mmCIF file of C-alpha atoms in Angstrom:
data_model
loop_
_atom_site.group_PDB
_atom_site.id
_atom_site.type_symbol
_atom_site.label_atom_id
_atom_site.label_comp_id
_atom_site.label_asym_id
_atom_site.label_seq_id
_atom_site.Cartn_x
_atom_site.Cartn_y
_atom_site.Cartn_z
ATOM 1 C CA MET A 195 181.847 88.242 17.984
ATOM 2 C CA GLY A 196 181.667 91.980 17.489
ATOM 3 C CA PHE A 197 178.355 92.015 19.288
ATOM 4 C CA HIS A 198 180.046 90.970 22.545
ATOM 5 C CA LEU A 199 182.985 93.376 22.394
ATOM 6 C CA PRO A 200 181.236 96.321 24.151
ATOM 7 C CA LEU A 201 180.229 94.032 27.007
ATOM 8 C CA ILE A 202 183.754 92.630 27.290
ATOM 9 C CA PHE A 203 185.261 96.117 27.320
ATOM 10 C CA ALA A 204 182.779 97.193 29.988
ATOM 11 C CA LEU A 205 183.670 94.235 32.196
ATOM 12 C CA LEU A 206 187.376 94.871 31.711
ATOM 13 C CA SER A 207 186.878 98.523 32.663
ATOM 14 C CA LEU A 208 185.054 97.569 35.852
ATOM 15 C CA ALA A 209 187.801 95.096 36.727
ATOM 16 C CA ALA A 210 190.461 97.749 36.148
ATOM 17 C CA VAL A 211 188.629 100.194 38.408
ATOM 18 C CA ALA A 212 188.317 97.555 41.126
ATOM 19 C CA LEU A 213 192.024 96.705 40.889
ATOM 20 C CA ALA A 214 192.989 100.387 41.014
ATOM 21 C CA LYS A 215 190.811 100.930 44.078
ATOM 22 C CA HIS A 216 192.308 97.875 45.749
ATOM 23 C CA ALA A 217 195.851 99.037 44.962
ATOM 24 C CA ALA A 218 195.107 102.508 46.321
ATOM 25 C CA GLN A 219 194.163 101.161 49.752
ATOM 26 C CA PRO A 220 196.919 101.220 52.388
ATOM 27 C CA ALA A 221 198.318 97.827 53.374
ATOM 28 C CA PRO A 222 196.865 98.083 56.928
ATOM 29 C CA GLN A 223 193.381 98.648 55.519
ATOM 30 C CA LEU A 224 193.739 95.670 53.191
ATOM 31 C CA TYR A 225 194.686 93.530 56.182
ATOM 32 C CA TRP A 226 191.658 94.789 58.129
ATOM 33 C CA ASN A 227 189.334 93.989 55.218
ATOM 34 C CA SER A 228 190.816 90.518 54.946
ATOM 35 C CA VAL A 229 190.756 89.560 58.641
ATOM 36 C CA LEU A 230 187.724 91.582 59.788
ATOM 37 C CA PRO A 231 185.414 91.797 56.760
ATOM 38 C CA ASN A 232 182.310 92.189 58.945
ATOM 39 C CA THR A 233 183.742 94.710 61.405
ATOM 40 C CA GLN A 234 183.183 98.396 60.783
ATOM 41 C CA MET A 235 186.381 100.390 61.129
ATOM 42 C CA PRO A 236 186.037 103.077 63.833
ATOM 43 C CA ARG A 237 186.899 106.673 63.102
ATOM 44 C CA ALA A 238 189.852 106.552 65.509
ATOM 45 C CA ILE A 239 191.500 104.069 63.131
ATOM 46 C CA SER A 240 190.288 105.287 59.726
ATOM 47 C CA GLU A 241 191.615 108.773 60.482
ATOM 48 C CA LEU A 242 195.088 107.283 60.841
ATOM 49 C CA LEU A 243 194.852 105.628 57.433
ATOM 50 C CA HIS A 244 193.410 108.626 55.587
ATOM 51 C CA PRO A 245 194.489 111.665 57.623
ATOM 52 C CA ASP A 246 192.913 115.087 57.285
ATOM 53 C CA PRO A 247 194.834 116.985 54.541
ATOM 54 C CA THR A 248 195.268 119.921 56.934
ATOM 55 C CA ASN A 249 197.196 117.665 59.303
ATOM 56 C CA GLU A 250 198.973 115.557 56.692
ATOM 57 C CA ALA A 251 201.936 117.917 56.385
ATOM 58 C CA LYS A 252 202.759 117.384 60.057
ATOM 59 C CA SER A 253 203.562 113.735 59.491
ATOM 60 C CA THR A 254 204.829 113.783 55.891
ATOM 61 C CA ASN A 255 208.494 113.944 56.838
ATOM 62 C CA VAL A 256 208.169 111.216 59.437
ATOM 63 C CA MET A 257 206.351 108.930 57.030
ATOM 64 C CA ASN A 258 208.797 109.592 54.204
ATOM 65 C CA ALA A 259 211.763 108.923 56.442
ATOM 66 C CA VAL A 260 210.258 105.735 57.822
ATOM 67 C CA GLY A 261 209.148 104.535 54.411
ATOM 68 C CA ASN A 262 212.567 105.177 52.897
ATOM 69 C CA GLY A 263 214.435 103.797 55.874
ATOM 70 C CA LYS A 264 216.298 107.086 56.211
ATOM 71 C CA PRO A 265 216.554 109.552 59.097
ATOM 72 C CA ILE A 266 214.533 112.732 58.993
ATOM 73 C CA ASP A 267 216.137 115.879 57.669
ATOM 74 C CA HIS A 268 215.912 118.464 60.458
ATOM 75 C CA LYS A 269 215.592 121.256 57.927
ATOM 76 C CA GLY A 270 212.187 119.983 56.874
ATOM 77 C CA LYS A 271 211.066 118.239 60.057
ATOM 78 C CA PRO A 272 208.098 119.761 61.906
ATOM 79 C CA GLU A 273 209.016 121.156 65.301
ATOM 80 C CA ASN A 274 206.641 118.788 67.093
ATOM 81 C CA THR A 275 207.144 115.435 65.426
ATOM 82 C CA VAL A 276 206.106 113.799 68.696
ATOM 83 C CA LEU A 277 203.109 115.722 69.896
ATOM 84 C CA PRO A 278 202.607 116.758 73.538
ATOM 85 C CA GLU A 279 200.280 114.818 75.786
ATOM 86 C CA LEU A 280 196.623 115.740 76.022
ATOM 87 C CA ARG A 281 195.850 118.364 78.620
ATOM 88 C CA VAL A 282 193.420 116.098 80.457
ATOM 89 C CA PRO A 283 195.213 112.921 81.596
ATOM 90 C CA PHE A 284 192.962 110.298 80.000
ATOM 91 C CA PHE A 285 195.282 107.316 80.280
ATOM 92 C CA TYR A 286 196.460 106.121 83.669
ATOM 93 C CA ARG A 287 198.262 103.026 84.724
ATOM 94 C CA VAL A 288 196.442 101.588 87.703
ATOM 95 C CA TYR A 289 199.583 101.638 89.824
ATOM 96 C CA ASP A 290 200.492 105.250 89.046
ATOM 97 C CA HIS A 291 200.630 107.956 91.679
ATOM 98 C CA PRO A 292 198.642 111.054 90.684
ATOM 99 C CA THR A 293 200.648 114.036 89.516
ATOM 100 C CA ASP A 294 199.927 117.659 90.371
ATOM 101 C CA ASN A 295 198.632 118.124 86.824
ATOM 102 C CA GLN A 296 196.180 115.240 87.248
ATOM 103 C CA LEU A 297 194.957 116.503 90.601
ATOM 104 C CA HIS A 298 194.156 119.824 88.909
ATOM 105 C CA TYR A 299 191.335 118.053 87.040
ATOM 106 C CA LYS A 300 189.412 116.819 90.063
ATOM 107 C CA ASN A 301 186.442 118.922 88.915
ATOM 108 C CA VAL A 302 186.283 116.942 85.653
ATOM 109 C CA ALA A 303 184.549 113.555 85.398
ATOM 110 C CA ILE A 304 187.704 111.651 84.526
ATOM 111 C CA PHE A 305 186.390 108.788 86.658
ATOM 112 C CA PHE A 306 182.810 108.061 87.681
ATOM 113 C CA LEU A 307 180.504 105.286 88.890
ATOM 114 C CA GLU A 308 178.159 103.078 86.880
ATOM 115 C CA LYS A 309 175.126 104.875 88.308
ATOM 116 C CA ASP A 310 176.394 108.121 86.774
ATOM 117 C CA MET A 311 175.536 106.778 83.316
ATOM 118 C CA ARG A 312 171.793 106.726 83.998
ATOM 119 C CA SER A 313 169.696 108.877 81.696
ATOM 120 C CA GLY A 314 169.462 112.461 82.875
ATOM 121 C CA THR A 315 172.635 112.553 84.957
ATOM 122 C CA THR A 316 175.164 115.287 84.239
ATOM 123 C CA MET A 317 178.940 115.494 84.488
ATOM 124 C CA ASN A 318 181.707 117.822 83.382
ATOM 125 C CA PHE A 319 184.039 116.481 80.751
ATOM 126 C CA GLN A 320 186.222 117.360 77.807
ATOM 127 C CA PHE A 321 186.443 115.537 74.467
ATOM 128 C CA PRO A 322 189.378 117.214 72.716
ATOM 129 C CA ARG A 323 190.109 116.707 69.062
ATOM 130 C CA ASN A 324 192.855 114.253 68.201
ATOM 131 C CA SER A 325 196.027 116.330 68.278
ATOM 132 C CA ASN A 326 198.358 113.382 67.684
ATOM 133 C CA THR A 327 198.266 112.967 63.901
ATOM 134 C CA ALA A 328 200.909 110.240 63.628
ATOM 135 C CA THR A 329 199.627 107.666 61.129
ATOM 136 C CA PHE A 330 199.956 103.894 60.845
ATOM 137 C CA LEU A 331 202.910 102.242 59.169
ATOM 138 C CA PRO A 332 202.567 98.938 57.350
ATOM 139 C CA ARG A 333 203.661 96.139 59.663
ATOM 140 C CA GLU A 334 206.776 95.394 57.593
ATOM 141 C CA SER A 335 207.975 98.997 57.934
ATOM 142 C CA ALA A 336 207.219 99.161 61.653
ATOM 143 C CA GLN A 337 209.054 95.905 62.323
ATOM 144 C CA SER A 338 212.146 97.253 60.569
ATOM 145 C CA ILE A 339 212.466 100.055 63.160
ATOM 146 C CA PRO A 340 213.736 99.229 66.673
ATOM 147 C CA PHE A 341 211.211 99.665 69.486
ATOM 148 C CA SER A 342 213.098 98.937 72.695
ATOM 149 C CA SER A 343 214.675 100.905 75.544
ATOM 150 C CA ASN A 344 217.892 99.042 74.721
ATOM 151 C CA LYS A 345 217.858 100.601 71.253
ATOM 152 C CA LEU A 346 217.134 104.226 72.146
ATOM 153 C CA PRO A 347 220.321 105.665 70.567
ATOM 154 C CA GLU A 348 219.493 103.841 67.331
ATOM 155 C CA ILE A 349 215.880 105.099 67.451
ATOM 156 C CA PHE A 350 216.965 108.698 68.072
ATOM 157 C CA ASN A 351 219.393 108.467 65.182
ATOM 158 C CA HIS A 352 216.754 106.992 62.891
ATOM 159 C CA PHE A 353 214.448 109.963 63.475
ATOM 160 C CA SER A 354 217.274 112.524 63.763
ATOM 161 C CA VAL A 355 216.171 113.343 67.300
ATOM 162 C CA LYS A 356 218.663 114.807 69.763
ATOM 163 C CA PRO A 357 218.916 112.674 72.940
ATOM 164 C CA THR A 358 218.324 115.733 75.149
ATOM 165 C CA SER A 359 215.283 116.998 73.243
ATOM 166 C CA VAL A 360 211.636 116.922 74.297
ATOM 167 C CA GLU A 361 210.940 114.524 71.438
ATOM 168 C CA ALA A 362 213.546 112.102 72.754
ATOM 169 C CA LYS A 363 212.063 112.200 76.254
ATOM 170 C CA THR A 364 208.594 111.477 74.837
ATOM 171 C CA ILE A 365 209.876 108.554 72.764
ATOM 172 C CA LYS A 366 211.698 107.168 75.808
ATOM 173 C CA LYS A 367 208.635 107.522 78.037
ATOM 174 C CA THR A 368 206.358 105.765 75.546
ATOM 175 C CA ILE A 369 208.732 102.812 75.172
ATOM 176 C CA GLU A 370 209.246 102.511 78.932
ATOM 177 C CA GLU A 371 205.482 102.460 79.495
ATOM 178 C CA CYS A 372 205.177 99.740 76.883
ATOM 179 C CA GLU A 373 207.842 97.656 78.613
ATOM 180 C CA ALA A 374 206.513 98.089 82.153
ATOM 181 C CA PRO A 375 204.676 95.081 83.650
ATOM 182 C CA GLY A 376 200.935 95.177 84.174
ATOM 183 C CA ILE A 377 198.966 94.217 87.238
ATOM 184 C CA LYS A 378 197.659 90.735 87.997
ATOM 185 C CA GLY A 379 195.288 89.585 85.269
ATOM 186 C CA GLU A 380 196.269 92.328 82.807
ATOM 187 C CA GLU A 381 197.807 91.377 79.452
ATOM 188 C CA ILE A 382 199.732 94.230 77.814
ATOM 189 C CA TYR A 383 200.963 94.735 74.273
ATOM 190 C CA CYS A 384 202.117 97.826 72.416
ATOM 191 C CA ALA A 385 200.948 97.610 68.817
ATOM 192 C CA THR A 386 203.262 99.396 66.403
ATOM 193 C CA SER A 387 200.979 98.685 63.441
ATOM 194 C CA LEU A 388 197.278 98.217 62.780
ATOM 195 C CA GLU A 389 197.929 94.624 61.748
ATOM 196 C CA SER A 390 199.527 93.800 65.107
ATOM 197 C CA MET A 391 196.680 95.535 66.968
ATOM 198 C CA VAL A 392 194.131 93.418 65.098
ATOM 199 C CA ASP A 393 196.093 90.231 65.823
ATOM 200 C CA PHE A 394 196.481 90.968 69.538
ATOM 201 C CA SER A 395 192.862 91.993 70.064
ATOM 202 C CA THR A 396 191.331 89.054 68.216
ATOM 203 C CA SER A 397 193.677 86.568 69.883
ATOM 204 C CA LYS A 398 192.773 87.784 73.380
ATOM 205 C CA LEU A 399 189.056 87.798 72.605
ATOM 206 C CA ARG A 400 189.472 84.396 70.881
ATOM 207 C CA THR A 401 187.340 85.414 67.936
ATOM 208 C CA ARG A 402 187.477 87.478 64.766
ATOM 209 C CA ASN A 403 183.798 88.263 65.160
ATOM 210 C CA VAL A 404 184.446 91.518 67.014
ATOM 211 C CA GLN A 405 183.372 95.123 67.345
ATOM 212 C CA ALA A 406 185.940 97.921 67.414
ATOM 213 C CA ILE A 407 184.437 101.129 68.746
ATOM 214 C CA SER A 408 185.718 104.609 69.570
ATOM 215 C CA THR A 409 184.216 107.754 71.055
ATOM 216 C CA GLU A 410 182.996 110.184 68.402
ATOM 217 C CA VAL A 411 182.105 113.862 68.664
ATOM 218 C CA LEU A 412 179.286 114.136 66.140
ATOM 219 C CA GLU A 413 179.690 117.834 65.299
ATOM 220 C CA LYS A 414 182.897 118.726 63.465
ATOM 221 C CA GLY A 415 182.744 122.357 64.490
ATOM 222 C CA ALA A 416 182.386 121.586 68.159
ATOM 223 C CA THR A 417 184.471 123.445 70.712
ATOM 224 C CA MET A 418 186.620 121.114 72.761
ATOM 225 C CA SER A 419 186.683 122.949 76.086
ATOM 226 C CA ILE A 420 185.196 121.458 79.259
ATOM 227 C CA HIS A 421 181.392 121.284 79.160
ATOM 228 C CA LYS A 422 178.554 119.858 81.199
ATOM 229 C CA TYR A 423 177.190 116.759 79.475
ATOM 230 C CA THR A 424 173.801 115.146 80.056
ATOM 231 C CA THR A 425 173.365 111.411 79.567
ATOM 232 C CA MET A 426 170.640 110.699 77.020
ATOM 233 C CA PRO A 427 168.404 107.575 76.864
ATOM 234 C CA GLY A 428 169.781 104.513 75.068
ATOM 235 C CA LEU A 429 172.644 103.235 77.227
ATOM 236 C CA LYS A 430 174.039 100.073 75.578
ATOM 237 C CA LYS A 431 176.187 97.490 77.305
ATOM 238 C CA LEU A 432 178.585 95.731 74.955
ATOM 239 C CA ALA A 433 179.058 91.963 75.009
ATOM 240 C CA GLY A 434 181.787 90.178 76.879
ATOM 241 C CA GLY A 435 183.322 90.232 80.339
ATOM 242 C CA LYS A 436 186.761 90.654 78.821
ATOM 243 C CA VAL A 437 187.625 93.588 76.612
ATOM 244 C CA VAL A 438 190.736 94.899 74.914
ATOM 245 C CA VAL A 439 191.359 98.625 75.127
ATOM 246 C CA CYS A 440 193.976 100.344 72.962
ATOM 247 C CA HIS A 441 195.267 103.813 73.838
ATOM 248 C CA LYS A 442 197.037 106.036 71.290
ATOM 249 C CA GLN A 443 200.553 106.926 72.392
ATOM 250 C CA ASN A 444 202.806 109.859 71.556
ATOM 251 C CA TYR A 445 205.275 108.583 68.979
ATOM 252 C CA PRO A 446 206.541 109.512 65.479
ATOM 253 C CA TYR A 447 204.183 106.926 63.973
ATOM 254 C CA ALA A 448 200.982 105.377 65.309
ATOM 255 C CA VAL A 449 201.597 103.207 68.382
ATOM 256 C CA PHE A 450 198.807 101.911 70.618
ATOM 257 C CA TYR A 451 199.142 100.668 74.181
ATOM 258 C CA CYS A 452 196.704 97.746 74.270
ATOM 259 C CA HIS A 453 195.687 95.781 77.322
ATOM 260 C CA ALA A 454 193.232 92.959 77.862
ATOM 261 C CA ILE A 455 191.404 93.473 81.120
ATOM 262 C CA LYS A 456 189.055 91.180 82.998
ATOM 263 C CA PRO A 457 186.570 91.588 84.554
ATOM 264 C CA THR A 458 185.553 94.716 82.668
ATOM 265 C CA ALA A 459 182.323 96.101 81.234
ATOM 266 C CA ALA A 460 182.094 98.366 78.194
ATOM 267 C CA TYR A 461 179.231 100.725 77.369
ATOM 268 C CA VAL A 462 178.189 103.056 74.574
ATOM 269 C CA LEU A 463 176.076 106.032 75.544
ATOM 270 C CA SER A 464 174.822 109.254 74.038
ATOM 271 C CA LEU A 465 175.780 112.548 75.637
ATOM 272 C CA LYS A 466 174.582 116.078 74.919
ATOM 273 C CA GLY A 467 176.694 119.030 75.982
ATOM 274 C CA ASP A 468 175.451 122.332 77.328
ATOM 275 C CA ASP A 469 176.652 123.806 74.021
ATOM 276 C CA GLY A 470 174.359 121.443 72.070
ATOM 277 C CA VAL A 471 177.168 119.158 70.896
ATOM 278 C CA LYS A 472 176.316 115.443 70.796
ATOM 279 C CA VAL A 473 178.849 112.741 71.596
ATOM 280 C CA LYS A 474 178.721 108.987 71.085
ATOM 281 C CA ALA A 475 180.838 108.070 74.085
ATOM 282 C CA VAL A 476 182.506 104.787 74.969
ATOM 283 C CA ALA A 477 182.839 104.081 78.682
ATOM 284 C CA ILE A 478 184.905 101.389 80.377
ATOM 285 C CA CYS A 479 184.027 100.134 83.864
ATOM 286 C CA HIS A 480 186.649 98.211 85.833
ATOM 287 C CA LEU A 481 184.743 95.740 87.983
ATOM 288 C CA ASP A 482 187.659 94.687 90.187
ATOM 289 C CA THR A 483 190.042 97.401 91.398
ATOM 290 C CA SER A 484 191.515 95.453 94.309
ATOM 291 C CA GLU A 485 194.959 95.347 92.641
ATOM 292 C CA TRP A 486 195.065 99.078 91.922
ATOM 293 C CA ASN A 487 197.405 101.473 93.666
ATOM 294 C CA PRO A 488 195.511 102.804 96.728
ATOM 295 C CA LYS A 489 196.763 106.286 95.831
ATOM 296 C CA HIS A 490 195.363 106.100 92.301
ATOM 297 C CA LEU A 491 193.627 109.293 91.237
ATOM 298 C CA ALA A 492 190.278 107.492 90.783
ATOM 299 C CA PHE A 493 190.023 106.726 94.496
ATOM 300 C CA GLN A 494 190.798 110.312 95.405
ATOM 301 C CA ILE A 495 188.178 111.687 93.036
ATOM 302 C CA LEU A 496 185.410 109.228 93.911
ATOM 303 C CA LYS A 497 186.377 108.849 97.585
ATOM 304 C CA VAL A 498 186.185 105.054 97.483
ATOM 305 C CA LYS A 499 188.651 102.303 98.352
ATOM 306 C CA PRO A 500 190.225 99.661 96.090
ATOM 307 C CA GLY A 501 188.021 96.666 95.378
ATOM 308 C CA THR A 502 184.815 98.147 96.794
ATOM 309 C CA ILE A 503 182.925 99.342 93.711
ATOM 310 C CA PRO A 504 183.353 99.389 89.908
ATOM 311 C CA ILE A 505 185.122 102.473 88.558
ATOM 312 C CA CYS A 506 184.328 103.859 85.113
ATOM 313 C CA HIS A 507 185.908 106.308 82.692
ATOM 314 C CA PHE A 508 185.268 107.547 79.170
ATOM 315 C CA LEU A 509 187.634 106.773 76.333
ATOM 316 C CA PRO A 510 188.928 109.775 74.383
ATOM 317 C CA THR A 511 188.363 109.949 70.666
ATOM 318 C CA ASP A 512 191.686 108.355 69.687
ATOM 319 C CA HIS A 513 191.303 105.214 71.806
ATOM 320 C CA ILE A 514 189.579 101.979 70.770
ATOM 321 C CA VAL A 515 187.693 99.275 72.664
ATOM 322 C CA TRP A 516 187.483 95.770 71.212
ATOM 323 C CA VAL A 517 184.697 93.418 72.298
ATOM 324 C CA PRO A 518 183.163 90.177 70.981
ATOM 325 C CA ASN A 519 180.349 90.806 68.526
ATOM 326 C CA HIS A 520 177.972 88.337 70.193
ATOM 327 C CA LYS A 521 176.152 87.917 73.462
ATOM 328 C CA THR A 522 177.859 85.915 76.134
ATOM 329 C CA ALA A 523 176.263 83.995 78.975
#
């Protein structure tokens, strides 16, 4: 009997380590591992589960308040709980009119054509670092917080946000965008948790055998100003004529505006900047733009008309594209 004790103790130790590791994982990650065991988690998601320690302080008060179900104490709350929008307007609704700020970026390849992804072509672009550090809440916590334009006073009170503040305006804008109807053939859902994003994406793609991919700047020390990028060999078209794209929103905790779009093509390509920085970029091409607003910025930049030619755009580093993980006919 004594001969087997060391082996038993060793096995018990390994089991204890495994249980401790399992317990240390956030609930959203456990859900991902359970539902999508064969899907690699993209950086855009993993960063919101295990944030950079240098950015963690920015969201500590928000997370504590949400986790405890209590409003945030203004004395300790960061000044920018809800972070400002990115300088380059990456996310557009297809029925939006361009703003003066968007028109300022006509010299940047916000939108381009499929032919522009051929090896050797160049375009100006900017891949800024993720400035919105709001992290995921477990689904149970997110569901306990109102997320509706009818509940704005309650939401402001929950986060101790003054109704006239910039933060309040940003919260209001995000919720209104989530509640606005999409165009014909577009299915919209604002995911307030990773679990709900997984459920929506897999339900629309009708499979759990999926890929979730985000754009990644491969050099950590890269400068995020506008650069000229050259398309490298190895363009890869992802499977499926229907994709789900989820865009990170400005909110006290991680919220993603997800929409299922068809017909759409998704690509992964390698870019190299004039500063030597390499980027694994995800591009989305909308194959039918006939329902888009004729005054949409894309038509002004590319000088084309709705419904005439596919229009493409890169996804920034905090957005995710979901596609089936198999070839379709």
